[in-house]
Coordinates of C-alpha atoms in Angstrom, one line a residue:
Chain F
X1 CA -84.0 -18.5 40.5
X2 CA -81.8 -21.0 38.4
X3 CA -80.3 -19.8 35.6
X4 CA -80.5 -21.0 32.1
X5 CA -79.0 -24.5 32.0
X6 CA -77.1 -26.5 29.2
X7 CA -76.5 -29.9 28.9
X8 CA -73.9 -31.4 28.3
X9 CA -71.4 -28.9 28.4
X10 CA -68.7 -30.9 26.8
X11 CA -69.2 -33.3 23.9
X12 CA -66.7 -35.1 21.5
X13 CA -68.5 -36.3 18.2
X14 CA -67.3 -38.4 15.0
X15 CA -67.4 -36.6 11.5
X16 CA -70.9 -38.1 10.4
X17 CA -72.5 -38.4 13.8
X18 CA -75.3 -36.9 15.1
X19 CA -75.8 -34.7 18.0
X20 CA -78.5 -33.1 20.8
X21 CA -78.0 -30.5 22.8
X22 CA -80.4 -29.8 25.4
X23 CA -81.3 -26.6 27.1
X24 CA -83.6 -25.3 30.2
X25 CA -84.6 -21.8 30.1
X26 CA -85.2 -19.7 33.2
X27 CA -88.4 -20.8 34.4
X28 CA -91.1 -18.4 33.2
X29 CA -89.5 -17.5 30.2
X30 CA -90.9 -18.6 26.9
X31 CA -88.7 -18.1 24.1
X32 CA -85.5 -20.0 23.5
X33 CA -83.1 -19.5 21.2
X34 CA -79.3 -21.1 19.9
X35 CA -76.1 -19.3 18.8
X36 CA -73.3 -20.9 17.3
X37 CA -70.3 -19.2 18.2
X38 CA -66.6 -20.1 16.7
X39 CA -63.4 -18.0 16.8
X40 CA -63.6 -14.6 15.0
X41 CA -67.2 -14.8 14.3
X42 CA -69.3 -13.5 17.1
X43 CA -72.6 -15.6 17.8
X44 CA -74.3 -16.7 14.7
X45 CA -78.1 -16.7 15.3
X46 CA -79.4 -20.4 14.4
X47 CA -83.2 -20.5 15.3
X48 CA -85.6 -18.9 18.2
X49 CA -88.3 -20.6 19.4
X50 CA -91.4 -19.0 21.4
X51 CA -94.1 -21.2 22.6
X52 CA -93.2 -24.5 20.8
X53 CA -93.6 -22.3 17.6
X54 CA -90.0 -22.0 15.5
X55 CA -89.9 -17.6 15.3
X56 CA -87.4 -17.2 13.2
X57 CA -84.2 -19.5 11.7
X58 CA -80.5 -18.6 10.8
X59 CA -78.7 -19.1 7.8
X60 CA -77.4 -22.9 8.5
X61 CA -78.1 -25.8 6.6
X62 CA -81.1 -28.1 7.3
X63 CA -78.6 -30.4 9.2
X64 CA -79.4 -27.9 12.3
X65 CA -82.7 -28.5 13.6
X66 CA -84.4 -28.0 17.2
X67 CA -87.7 -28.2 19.0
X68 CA -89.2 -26.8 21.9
X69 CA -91.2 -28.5 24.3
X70 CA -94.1 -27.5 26.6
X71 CA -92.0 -27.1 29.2
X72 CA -90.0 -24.6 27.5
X73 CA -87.0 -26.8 27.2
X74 CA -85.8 -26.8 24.3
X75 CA -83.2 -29.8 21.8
X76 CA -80.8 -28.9 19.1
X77 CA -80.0 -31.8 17.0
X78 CA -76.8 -31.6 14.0
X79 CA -76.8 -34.5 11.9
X80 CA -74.1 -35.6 9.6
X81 CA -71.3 -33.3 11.1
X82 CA -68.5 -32.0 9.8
X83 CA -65.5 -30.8 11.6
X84 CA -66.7 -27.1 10.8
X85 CA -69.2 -27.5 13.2
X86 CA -66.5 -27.3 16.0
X87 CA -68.3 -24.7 17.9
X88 CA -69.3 -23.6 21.4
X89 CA -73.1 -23.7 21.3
X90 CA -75.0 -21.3 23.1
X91 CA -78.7 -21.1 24.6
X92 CA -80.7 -18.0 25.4
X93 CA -83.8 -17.4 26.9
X94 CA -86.0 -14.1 27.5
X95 CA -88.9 -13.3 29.1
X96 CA -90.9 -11.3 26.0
X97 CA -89.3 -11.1 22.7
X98 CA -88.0 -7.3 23.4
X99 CA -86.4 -7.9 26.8
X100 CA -82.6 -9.0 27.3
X101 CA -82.3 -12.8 26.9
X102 CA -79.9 -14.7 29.1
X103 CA -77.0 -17.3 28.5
X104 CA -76.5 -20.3 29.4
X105 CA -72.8 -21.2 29.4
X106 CA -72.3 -23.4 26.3
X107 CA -72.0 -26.8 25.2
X108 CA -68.2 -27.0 23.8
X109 CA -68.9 -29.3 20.6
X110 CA -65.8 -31.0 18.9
X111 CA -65.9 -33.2 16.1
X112 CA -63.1 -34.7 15.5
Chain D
X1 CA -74.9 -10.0 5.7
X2 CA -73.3 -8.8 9.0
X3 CA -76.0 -6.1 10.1
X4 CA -74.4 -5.2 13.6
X5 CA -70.9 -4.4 13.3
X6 CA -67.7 -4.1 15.9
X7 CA -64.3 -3.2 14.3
X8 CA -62.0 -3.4 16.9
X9 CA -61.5 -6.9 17.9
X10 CA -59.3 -5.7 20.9
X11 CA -58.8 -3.2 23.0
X12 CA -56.2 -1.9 25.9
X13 CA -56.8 0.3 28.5
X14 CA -54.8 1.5 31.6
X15 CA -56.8 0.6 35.0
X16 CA -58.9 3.5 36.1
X17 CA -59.0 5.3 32.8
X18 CA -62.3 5.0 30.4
X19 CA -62.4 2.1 28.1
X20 CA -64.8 2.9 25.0
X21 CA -66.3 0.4 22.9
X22 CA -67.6 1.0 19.9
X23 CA -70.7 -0.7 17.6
X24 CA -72.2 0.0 14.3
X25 CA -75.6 -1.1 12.7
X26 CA -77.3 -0.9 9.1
X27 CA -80.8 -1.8 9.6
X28 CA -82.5 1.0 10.7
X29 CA -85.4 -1.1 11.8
X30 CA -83.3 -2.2 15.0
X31 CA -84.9 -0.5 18.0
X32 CA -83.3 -2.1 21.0
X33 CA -79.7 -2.5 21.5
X34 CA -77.6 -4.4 23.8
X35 CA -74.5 -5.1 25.6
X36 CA -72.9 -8.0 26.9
X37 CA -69.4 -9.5 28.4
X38 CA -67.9 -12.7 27.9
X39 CA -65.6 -15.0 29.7
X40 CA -64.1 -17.5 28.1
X41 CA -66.0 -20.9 28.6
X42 CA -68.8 -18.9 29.6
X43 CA -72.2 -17.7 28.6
X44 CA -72.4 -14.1 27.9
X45 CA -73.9 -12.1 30.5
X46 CA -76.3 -8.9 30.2
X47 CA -74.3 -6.0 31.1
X48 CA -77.1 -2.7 29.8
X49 CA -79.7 -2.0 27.5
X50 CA -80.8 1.0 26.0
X51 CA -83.9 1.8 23.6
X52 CA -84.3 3.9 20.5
X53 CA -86.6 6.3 22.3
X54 CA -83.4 7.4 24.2
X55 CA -79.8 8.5 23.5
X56 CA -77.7 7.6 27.0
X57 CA -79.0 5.0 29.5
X58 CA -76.3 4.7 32.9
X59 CA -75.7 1.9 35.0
X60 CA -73.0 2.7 37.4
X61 CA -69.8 2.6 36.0
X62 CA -71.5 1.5 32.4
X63 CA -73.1 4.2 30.3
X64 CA -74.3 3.2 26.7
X65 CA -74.7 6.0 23.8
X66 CA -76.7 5.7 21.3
X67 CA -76.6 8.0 17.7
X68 CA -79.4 7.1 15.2
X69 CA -78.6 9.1 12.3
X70 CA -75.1 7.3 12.5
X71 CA -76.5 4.0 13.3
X72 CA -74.1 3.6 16.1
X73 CA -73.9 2.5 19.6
X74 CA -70.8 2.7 22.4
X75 CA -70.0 1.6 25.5
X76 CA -68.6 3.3 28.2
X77 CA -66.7 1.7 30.9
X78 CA -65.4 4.7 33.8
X79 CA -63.4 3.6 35.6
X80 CA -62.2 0.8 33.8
X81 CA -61.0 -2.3 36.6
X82 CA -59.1 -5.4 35.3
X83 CA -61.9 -7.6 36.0
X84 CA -63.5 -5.8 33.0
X85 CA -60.9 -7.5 30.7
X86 CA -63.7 -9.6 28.8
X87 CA -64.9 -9.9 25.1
X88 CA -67.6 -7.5 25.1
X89 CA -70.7 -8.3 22.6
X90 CA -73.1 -5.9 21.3
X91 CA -76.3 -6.9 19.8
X92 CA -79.5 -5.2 18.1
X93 CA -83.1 -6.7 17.9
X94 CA -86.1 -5.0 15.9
X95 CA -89.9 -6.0 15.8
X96 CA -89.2 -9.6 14.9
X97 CA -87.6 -10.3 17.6
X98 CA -84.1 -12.1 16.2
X99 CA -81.0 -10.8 17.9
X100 CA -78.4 -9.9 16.0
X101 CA -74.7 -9.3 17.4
X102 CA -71.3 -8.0 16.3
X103 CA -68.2 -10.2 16.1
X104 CA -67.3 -8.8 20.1
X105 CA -64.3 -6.7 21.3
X106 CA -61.8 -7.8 23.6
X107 CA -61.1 -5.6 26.5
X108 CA -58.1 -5.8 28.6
X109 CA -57.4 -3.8 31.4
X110 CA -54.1 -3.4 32.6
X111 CA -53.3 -3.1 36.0

């Protein structure tokens, strides 16, 4: 069974650009959700998604957005970014919504 | 609001001793807590779960405690191996779902 898959997992951006990150959950799995995780930290929750519905968001600005697809894949888009948003960008998916979700293994974002 | 809490960013332990790992939490609304271990420029990976309903849950050489009157969790690692040397997250999730997870703690095993 593959794993939960994130492309790409390096990216160089401008300050100002915009960005997508893509992610394929285990197949089956419905929900999807994105971390943001920077040095000292941990993994900052940004947004879940269950079904194509948005569950429940983070604390970011509206600059971080995603969708889901009927697949189950899911896009996170950053617009305008700013060299805070430097991060390694995580993607999780889960079977239920009170199972273990599992990681895919980043997408290494530098804006330079 | 940081609602799942690990104050030891790192940790040192002599191979084939116990390496504890400790997390605390402020919403007593989490029922569900969770490990996992980090490499760098990797995912985390699922290392144990353990639900509210109990106090220990074992996995081999990983046993997690839980304490709900003191709202914390710990992590047990007997005997501790150097491939254990990892950043090792915990996380708690209530009835909506969200995950929430501490800053991590990293673990290194010396051989």
């Amino acid at each position: 069974k593959a794993g939960v898959t994130q492309t790409p997992r390096y990216l160089i951006k401008t300050r100002g650009q915009q960005v997508t990150l893509s992610c394929s959950p285990i197949s089956g799995h419905r929900s999807v959700s994105w971390y943001q995780q920077t040095p000292g930290q941990g993994l900052q929750f940004l947004f879940e998604y269950f079904s194509e519905t948005q569950r429940n968001k983070g604390n970011f600005p509206g600059r971080f957005s995603g969708r889901q697809f009927s697949n189950s894949r899911s896009e996170m888009n950053v617009s305008t970014l700013e060299l805070g948003d430097s991060a390694l960008y995580l993607c999780a998916s889960r079977l239920t919504l009170n199972t273990e979700a599992f990681f895919g293994q980043g997408t290494r974002l530098t804006v330079v | 609001d940081q609602q799942v809490k690990q104050n030891s960013p790192s940790l040192s332990v002599q191979e084939g001793r116990i390496s504890i790992l400790n997390c605390d939490y402020t919403n007593s609304m989490f029922d569900y807590f969770l490990w996992y271990k980090k490499y760098p420029a990797e995912g985390p990976t699922f290392l144990i779960s353990i639900s509210s309903i109990k106090d220990k849950n074992e996995d081999g050489r990983f046993t997690v405690f839980l304490n709900k009157s003191a709202k914390h969790l710990s992590l047990h690692i007997v005997p501790s191996q150097p491939g254990d040397s990892a950043v090792y997250f915990c996380a708690a999730t209530g009835r909506l779902g969200q995950f929430y997870f501490g800053t991590g703690t990293s673990l290194t095993v010396i051989p």
